[in-house]
Short mmCIF file of C-alpha atoms in Angstrom, two decimals:
data_model
loop_
_atom_site.label_atom_id
_atom_site.label_comp_id
_atom_site.label_asym_id
_atom_site.label_seq_id
_atom_site.Cartn_x
_atom_site.Cartn_y
_atom_site.Cartn_z
CA MET Z 1 -132.44 7.11 -41.70
CA VAL Z 2 -134.62 8.10 -44.67
CA LEU Z 3 -136.02 4.98 -46.36
CA TRP Z 4 -138.50 5.28 -49.21
CA ARG Z 5 -140.18 1.97 -50.00
CA SER Z 6 -141.62 3.09 -53.34
CA VAL Z 7 -141.18 5.82 -55.94
CA GLY Z 8 -144.43 7.32 -54.66
CA GLU Z 9 -142.86 8.03 -51.26
CA VAL Z 10 -140.10 10.23 -52.71
CA PRO Z 11 -140.90 13.89 -51.90
CA ALA Z 12 -142.02 15.86 -54.95
CA ASP Z 13 -139.77 18.76 -53.94
CA LEU Z 14 -136.60 16.66 -53.79
CA GLY Z 15 -133.78 18.64 -55.37
CA ARG Z 16 -131.11 17.39 -57.75
CA THR Z 17 -129.36 14.24 -56.61
CA VAL Z 18 -126.38 11.97 -56.98
CA VAL Z 19 -127.70 8.42 -57.33
CA VAL Z 20 -126.03 5.04 -56.80
CA ILE Z 21 -127.84 1.93 -58.05
CA GLY Z 22 -127.44 -1.73 -57.14
CA ASN Z 23 -128.72 -4.62 -55.08
CA PHE Z 24 -126.16 -3.68 -52.41
CA ASP Z 25 -126.68 -6.97 -50.58
CA GLY Z 26 -124.08 -6.99 -47.82
CA VAL Z 27 -122.82 -3.46 -48.65
CA HIS Z 28 -119.34 -4.91 -49.08
CA ARG Z 29 -116.13 -3.02 -49.76
CA GLY Z 30 -116.80 -2.87 -53.49
CA HIS Z 31 -120.13 -1.18 -52.77
CA GLN Z 32 -118.42 1.12 -50.28
CA HIS Z 33 -116.02 2.28 -53.00
CA VAL Z 34 -118.97 3.30 -55.19
CA LEU Z 35 -120.70 5.00 -52.27
CA ALA Z 36 -117.55 6.93 -51.32
CA LEU Z 37 -117.16 8.39 -54.79
CA ALA Z 38 -120.85 9.33 -54.93
CA ARG Z 39 -120.59 10.99 -51.52
CA GLU Z 40 -117.58 12.98 -52.68
CA ARG Z 41 -119.42 14.18 -55.79
CA ALA Z 42 -122.57 15.00 -53.83
CA ASP Z 43 -120.62 17.08 -51.32
CA ALA Z 44 -118.80 18.93 -54.10
CA GLY Z 45 -122.08 19.86 -55.77
CA GLY Z 46 -124.19 20.42 -52.67
CA LEU Z 47 -126.49 17.59 -53.77
CA THR Z 48 -128.50 14.90 -52.00
CA MET Z 49 -127.10 11.39 -52.34
CA VAL Z 50 -129.66 8.63 -52.87
CA ALA Z 51 -128.95 4.89 -52.97
CA ILE Z 52 -131.36 2.73 -54.99
CA THR Z 53 -131.74 -0.89 -53.98
CA PHE Z 54 -134.35 -3.54 -54.82
CA ASP Z 55 -136.71 -5.44 -52.55
CA PRO Z 56 -136.87 -8.35 -52.97
CA HIS Z 57 -133.73 -9.32 -54.86
CA PRO Z 58 -134.65 -9.47 -58.58
CA MET Z 59 -133.67 -13.14 -58.78
CA ALA Z 60 -136.31 -13.96 -56.15
CA VAL Z 61 -138.90 -12.79 -58.69
CA LEU Z 62 -137.35 -13.79 -62.00
CA ARG Z 63 -135.82 -17.16 -61.06
CA PRO Z 64 -136.79 -17.92 -57.46
CA GLU Z 65 -135.22 -21.38 -57.57
CA HIS Z 66 -131.85 -19.68 -58.09
CA ALA Z 67 -132.37 -16.75 -55.73
CA PRO Z 68 -129.33 -16.20 -53.48
CA THR Z 69 -129.53 -16.21 -49.72
CA THR Z 70 -129.63 -12.67 -48.39
CA LEU Z 71 -126.71 -11.15 -46.53
CA THR Z 72 -128.67 -8.20 -45.15
CA SER Z 73 -132.30 -7.47 -44.44
CA LEU Z 74 -133.69 -4.35 -46.09
CA ASP Z 75 -133.56 -2.38 -42.84
CA LEU Z 76 -129.95 -3.35 -42.15
CA ARG Z 77 -128.99 -2.67 -45.76
CA ALA Z 78 -130.51 0.81 -45.49
CA GLU Z 79 -128.62 1.45 -42.24
CA LEU Z 80 -125.35 0.42 -43.86
CA LEU Z 81 -125.98 2.50 -46.99
CA GLU Z 82 -126.59 5.51 -44.76
CA HIS Z 83 -123.46 4.72 -42.73
CA TYR Z 84 -121.36 4.68 -45.88
CA GLY Z 85 -122.67 7.96 -47.22
CA ALA Z 86 -126.26 7.87 -48.49
CA ASP Z 87 -128.64 10.62 -47.38
CA ALA Z 88 -131.65 8.52 -48.36
CA VAL Z 89 -132.43 5.04 -49.66
CA LEU Z 90 -135.05 4.15 -52.25
CA ALA Z 91 -136.00 0.47 -51.96
CA LEU Z 92 -137.72 -0.13 -55.26
CA PRO Z 93 -140.33 -2.91 -54.91
CA PHE Z 94 -139.31 -5.44 -57.54
CA ASP Z 95 -142.07 -7.43 -59.20
CA ARG Z 96 -142.99 -8.66 -62.66
CA ASP Z 97 -144.24 -5.23 -63.68
CA VAL Z 98 -140.96 -3.54 -62.78
CA ALA Z 99 -139.05 -6.40 -64.44
CA ALA Z 100 -140.90 -5.58 -67.67
CA TRP Z 101 -139.74 -1.94 -67.72
CA SER Z 102 -137.39 -1.16 -70.57
CA ALA Z 103 -134.03 0.40 -69.73
CA ASP Z 104 -135.39 3.80 -70.77
CA ASP Z 105 -138.55 3.30 -68.69
CA PHE Z 106 -136.45 2.66 -65.60
CA ALA Z 107 -134.20 5.66 -66.19
CA GLN Z 108 -137.13 7.98 -66.91
CA ARG Z 109 -139.42 6.91 -64.06
CA VAL Z 110 -136.81 6.55 -61.34
CA LEU Z 111 -133.79 8.69 -62.17
CA VAL Z 112 -135.46 11.58 -63.98
CA ASP Z 113 -139.05 11.84 -62.73
CA ALA Z 114 -138.59 10.74 -59.10
CA LEU Z 115 -135.00 11.50 -58.14
CA HIS Z 116 -134.06 14.37 -60.48
CA ALA Z 117 -130.62 12.85 -60.91
CA ARG Z 118 -127.68 15.05 -61.76
CA LEU Z 119 -125.23 12.16 -61.62
CA ALA Z 120 -125.60 8.36 -61.52
CA VAL Z 121 -122.67 6.35 -60.13
CA VAL Z 122 -122.69 2.62 -60.93
CA GLY Z 123 -120.36 -0.36 -61.06
CA ALA Z 124 -118.71 -1.17 -64.38
CA ASN Z 125 -120.83 -4.34 -64.70
CA PHE Z 126 -124.14 -2.56 -64.04
CA ARG Z 127 -127.14 -3.89 -65.99
CA TYR Z 128 -130.77 -2.79 -65.80
CA GLY Z 129 -134.10 -2.85 -67.58
CA ARG Z 130 -136.07 -5.71 -69.15
CA LYS Z 131 -133.85 -8.77 -69.64
CA ALA Z 132 -130.87 -6.67 -68.43
CA SER Z 133 -130.91 -4.84 -71.77
CA GLY Z 134 -129.33 -1.67 -70.37
CA ASP Z 135 -125.70 -1.16 -69.41
CA VAL Z 136 -123.41 1.73 -68.52
CA ARG Z 137 -123.23 3.01 -72.11
CA THR Z 138 -127.03 2.81 -72.50
CA LEU Z 139 -127.50 4.80 -69.32
CA ALA Z 140 -124.89 7.37 -70.33
CA ASP Z 141 -126.57 7.87 -73.70
CA PHE Z 142 -129.95 8.35 -72.02
CA GLY Z 143 -128.46 10.71 -69.46
CA ALA Z 144 -126.92 12.87 -72.16
CA GLY Z 145 -130.42 13.68 -73.39
CA HIS Z 146 -131.94 14.12 -69.92
CA ASP Z 147 -129.45 16.36 -68.10
CA PHE Z 148 -127.59 13.84 -65.99
CA GLU Z 149 -124.14 12.33 -66.15
CA VAL Z 150 -123.03 8.75 -65.56
CA THR Z 151 -119.83 7.59 -63.88
CA SER Z 152 -118.87 3.93 -63.73
CA ILE Z 153 -116.36 2.36 -61.35
CA ASP Z 154 -114.34 -0.80 -61.95
CA LEU Z 155 -114.99 -3.65 -59.54
CA ASP Z 156 -112.88 -3.36 -56.41
CA GLY Z 157 -110.75 -5.88 -54.54
CA GLY Z 158 -107.77 -8.04 -55.13
CA PRO Z 159 -106.74 -10.61 -55.94
CA GLN Z 160 -110.41 -11.56 -55.35
CA VAL Z 161 -112.96 -9.00 -56.56
CA TRP Z 162 -115.30 -8.08 -53.72
CA SER Z 163 -118.83 -9.24 -54.44
CA SER Z 164 -121.91 -10.49 -52.62
CA THR Z 165 -121.35 -13.89 -54.25
CA TYR Z 166 -117.83 -14.03 -52.84
CA VAL Z 167 -119.13 -13.21 -49.34
CA ARG Z 168 -121.73 -15.98 -49.62
CA THR Z 169 -119.04 -18.41 -50.76
CA CYS Z 170 -116.91 -17.56 -47.74
CA LEU Z 171 -119.83 -17.99 -45.37
CA ALA Z 172 -120.83 -21.33 -46.89
CA ALA Z 173 -117.30 -22.57 -46.16
CA GLY Z 174 -117.36 -21.25 -42.60
CA ASP Z 175 -114.72 -18.69 -43.53
CA VAL Z 176 -116.18 -15.81 -41.53
CA GLU Z 177 -112.80 -14.08 -41.52
CA GLY Z 178 -112.75 -14.04 -45.34
CA ALA Z 179 -116.29 -12.66 -45.35
CA ALA Z 180 -115.25 -9.96 -42.89
CA GLU Z 181 -112.32 -8.96 -45.10
CA ALA Z 182 -114.67 -8.46 -48.07
CA LEU Z 183 -117.28 -6.66 -45.97
CA GLY Z 184 -114.88 -4.47 -44.00
CA ARG Z 185 -116.59 -5.63 -40.79
CA PRO Z 186 -117.65 -8.94 -39.20
CA TYR Z 187 -120.59 -10.67 -40.84
CA ALA Z 188 -123.70 -10.40 -38.67
CA VAL Z 189 -127.25 -11.71 -38.46
CA ARG Z 190 -130.18 -10.07 -36.75
CA GLY Z 191 -133.28 -11.45 -35.13
CA VAL Z 192 -135.56 -11.45 -32.12
CA VAL Z 193 -134.52 -13.75 -29.28
CA VAL Z 194 -137.00 -16.60 -28.74
CA LYS Z 195 -137.34 -19.16 -25.98
CA GLY Z 196 -135.54 -22.40 -26.83
CA ASP Z 197 -135.46 -25.72 -25.02
CA GLN Z 198 -133.34 -24.10 -22.26
CA ARG Z 199 -130.73 -26.86 -22.40
CA GLY Z 200 -127.98 -24.27 -22.11
CA ARG Z 201 -129.48 -22.81 -18.97
CA GLU Z 202 -129.67 -26.28 -17.42
CA LEU Z 203 -125.97 -26.76 -18.22
CA GLY Z 204 -124.98 -23.39 -16.75
CA PHE Z 205 -124.52 -21.66 -20.12
CA PRO Z 206 -127.80 -19.89 -21.00
CA THR Z 207 -128.05 -18.83 -24.64
CA ALA Z 208 -129.90 -16.21 -26.62
CA ASN Z 209 -131.61 -18.12 -29.44
CA VAL Z 210 -132.31 -16.56 -32.83
CA PRO Z 211 -134.07 -18.70 -35.47
CA THR Z 212 -132.61 -18.65 -38.96
CA ASP Z 213 -134.55 -18.25 -42.18
CA ALA Z 214 -133.83 -20.22 -45.34
CA LEU Z 215 -133.33 -16.90 -47.15
CA ASP Z 216 -130.64 -15.71 -44.73
CA ALA Z 217 -126.98 -16.47 -45.31
CA VAL Z 218 -125.78 -18.13 -42.11
CA PRO Z 219 -122.40 -19.84 -41.61
CA PRO Z 220 -122.46 -23.66 -41.50
CA ASP Z 221 -123.14 -25.58 -38.32
CA GLY Z 222 -120.40 -25.12 -35.78
CA VAL Z 223 -119.15 -22.96 -32.95
CA TYR Z 224 -117.86 -19.41 -33.44
CA ALA Z 225 -116.40 -16.60 -31.38
CA GLY Z 226 -118.15 -13.28 -31.77
CA TRP Z 227 -120.26 -10.52 -30.29
CA LEU Z 228 -123.92 -10.01 -29.43
CA THR Z 229 -125.44 -6.53 -29.45
CA ARG Z 230 -128.80 -5.53 -28.01
CA LEU Z 231 -130.36 -3.28 -30.62
CA ASP Z 232 -132.64 -1.61 -28.08
CA THR Z 233 -129.83 -0.39 -25.81
CA GLY Z 234 -126.69 -0.75 -27.92
CA GLU Z 235 -125.00 -2.91 -25.29
CA ARG Z 236 -122.40 -5.23 -26.81
CA PHE Z 237 -121.31 -8.49 -25.23
CA PRO Z 238 -118.66 -11.12 -26.08
CA GLY Z 239 -120.20 -14.46 -26.94
CA ALA Z 240 -119.58 -18.07 -27.86
CA ILE Z 241 -121.96 -18.75 -30.77
CA SER Z 242 -123.39 -22.10 -31.81
CA VAL Z 243 -125.04 -22.54 -35.19
CA GLY Z 244 -127.07 -25.71 -35.72
CA THR Z 245 -129.67 -27.96 -34.13
CA ASN Z 246 -128.01 -29.24 -30.92
CA PRO Z 247 -126.98 -32.70 -32.17
CA THR Z 248 -126.34 -34.04 -28.66
CA PHE Z 249 -130.08 -33.85 -27.89
CA GLU Z 250 -132.77 -35.50 -29.99
CA GLY Z 251 -136.04 -33.93 -31.02
CA VAL Z 252 -134.77 -30.39 -31.62
CA ILE Z 253 -136.42 -28.95 -34.72
CA GLY Z 254 -135.13 -25.93 -36.60
CA ARG Z 255 -131.73 -24.45 -37.19
CA ARG Z 256 -130.79 -21.50 -35.02
CA VAL Z 257 -128.04 -19.22 -33.84
CA GLU Z 258 -127.44 -19.56 -30.10
CA THR Z 259 -125.15 -17.17 -28.24
CA TYR Z 260 -123.81 -17.66 -24.75
CA VAL Z 261 -122.83 -14.25 -23.43
CA LEU Z 262 -119.59 -14.84 -21.55
CA ASP Z 263 -119.92 -14.84 -17.76
CA ARG Z 264 -123.53 -13.64 -17.81
CA THR Z 265 -126.42 -15.73 -16.53
CA ASP Z 266 -128.61 -12.79 -15.55
CA LEU Z 267 -129.57 -11.39 -18.94
CA ASP Z 268 -133.22 -11.52 -19.97
CA LEU Z 269 -133.19 -11.16 -23.74
CA TYR Z 270 -136.49 -12.82 -24.69
CA GLY Z 271 -138.29 -10.66 -27.24
CA VAL Z 272 -135.25 -8.42 -27.75
CA GLU Z 273 -133.88 -7.84 -31.24
CA VAL Z 274 -130.17 -8.58 -31.31
CA GLN Z 275 -127.30 -8.58 -33.76
CA VAL Z 276 -124.83 -11.46 -33.69
CA GLU Z 277 -121.38 -10.90 -35.24
CA PHE Z 278 -119.18 -13.81 -36.29
CA VAL Z 279 -115.45 -13.23 -35.73
CA GLU Z 280 -113.83 -16.68 -36.05
CA ARG Z 281 -114.92 -20.30 -36.48
CA LEU Z 282 -113.75 -22.45 -33.58
CA ARG Z 283 -114.94 -25.92 -34.58
CA GLY Z 284 -117.69 -27.96 -36.22
CA GLN Z 285 -120.73 -29.41 -34.48
CA VAL Z 286 -120.24 -32.67 -32.60
CA ALA Z 287 -122.77 -35.02 -31.00
CA TYR Z 288 -121.50 -35.99 -27.54
CA THR Z 289 -122.33 -39.22 -25.74
CA GLY Z 290 -123.07 -37.54 -22.41
CA ILE Z 291 -123.54 -34.26 -20.56
CA GLU Z 292 -120.08 -34.07 -18.93
CA PRO Z 293 -118.10 -34.22 -22.20
CA LEU Z 294 -120.42 -31.54 -23.62
CA ILE Z 295 -119.91 -29.23 -20.63
CA GLU Z 296 -116.15 -29.73 -20.82
CA GLN Z 297 -116.22 -28.80 -24.51
CA ILE Z 298 -118.34 -25.70 -23.87
CA ARG Z 299 -115.84 -24.54 -21.28
CA ALA Z 300 -113.07 -24.98 -23.84
CA ASP Z 301 -115.12 -23.07 -26.41
CA VAL Z 302 -115.56 -20.21 -23.94
CA GLU Z 303 -111.80 -20.01 -23.33
CA ASP Z 304 -111.15 -20.11 -27.09
CA THR Z 305 -113.64 -17.29 -27.50
CA ARG Z 306 -111.79 -15.20 -24.91
CA ARG Z 307 -108.53 -15.80 -26.78
CA VAL Z 308 -109.98 -14.87 -30.16
CA LEU Z 309 -111.61 -11.70 -28.85
CA GLY Z 310 -108.54 -10.64 -26.88
CA LEU Z 311 -110.17 -11.00 -23.48
CA PRO Z 312 -108.44 -12.14 -20.27
CA LEU Z 313 -108.53 -15.89 -19.84
CA ALA Z 314 -110.44 -17.25 -16.87
#
């Protein structure tokens, strides 16, 4: 994966390119449509395909109180952009200085001077430059005088247009299946496994605990069926996933994603970066009055997880 974290990291000898531009948070199916067309055009012209994204999200700088939760970290976003066709990713550091660039400043500095664009592929609703003053027509007019073309693509999806906002709305409602439909894959979170209070281990269901960040989009509290992948080895395991704060036990601080890997009590995942995929919501969180009802419910959750994932029932 080639990830440039500033314009200054782009090689001076980079040849002509096909460029796609956007926040690309989630890299959903609408984004994938844009990437596929750009890949096709790059292959036809023997050109390098570069995806431009922004880090952090512009709203986090311009109106932080309204900044959306993030669907993908920068590293995951770059991986996905590469998977769907990009040869390289330019993560443009977004700050007040960049926000003050005019539309022409952005096009000149990034598309012409740094990336030597031959073609820019953008969504039909693309806006850029100071106070979003530039649009597709503005970019096309600039490109006509600077030796690059512009192609815009209508928003994809139906009857609901695929968008990062739509994915966040699905997740907020616990509709991980709806989010997966828009993304073209299960929604996932990543993080390093930390030591928890080890309640699950005491109950016979040890969990891999990943803290959540307020900036990360995480489904609401509840229990989900899904998968856990070790990012160091690539091993993938079926899991019953709990999101929340363990309401049965008092004194637990911090929301987290806890995954019980089915039928495994021997895994040592502390300090390991993992990816947790959400396939289906099983139920909401419940505070139980004792240990036995909780254990009985966990066993039922495990069997429901097997059913959802198409695994043999115990």
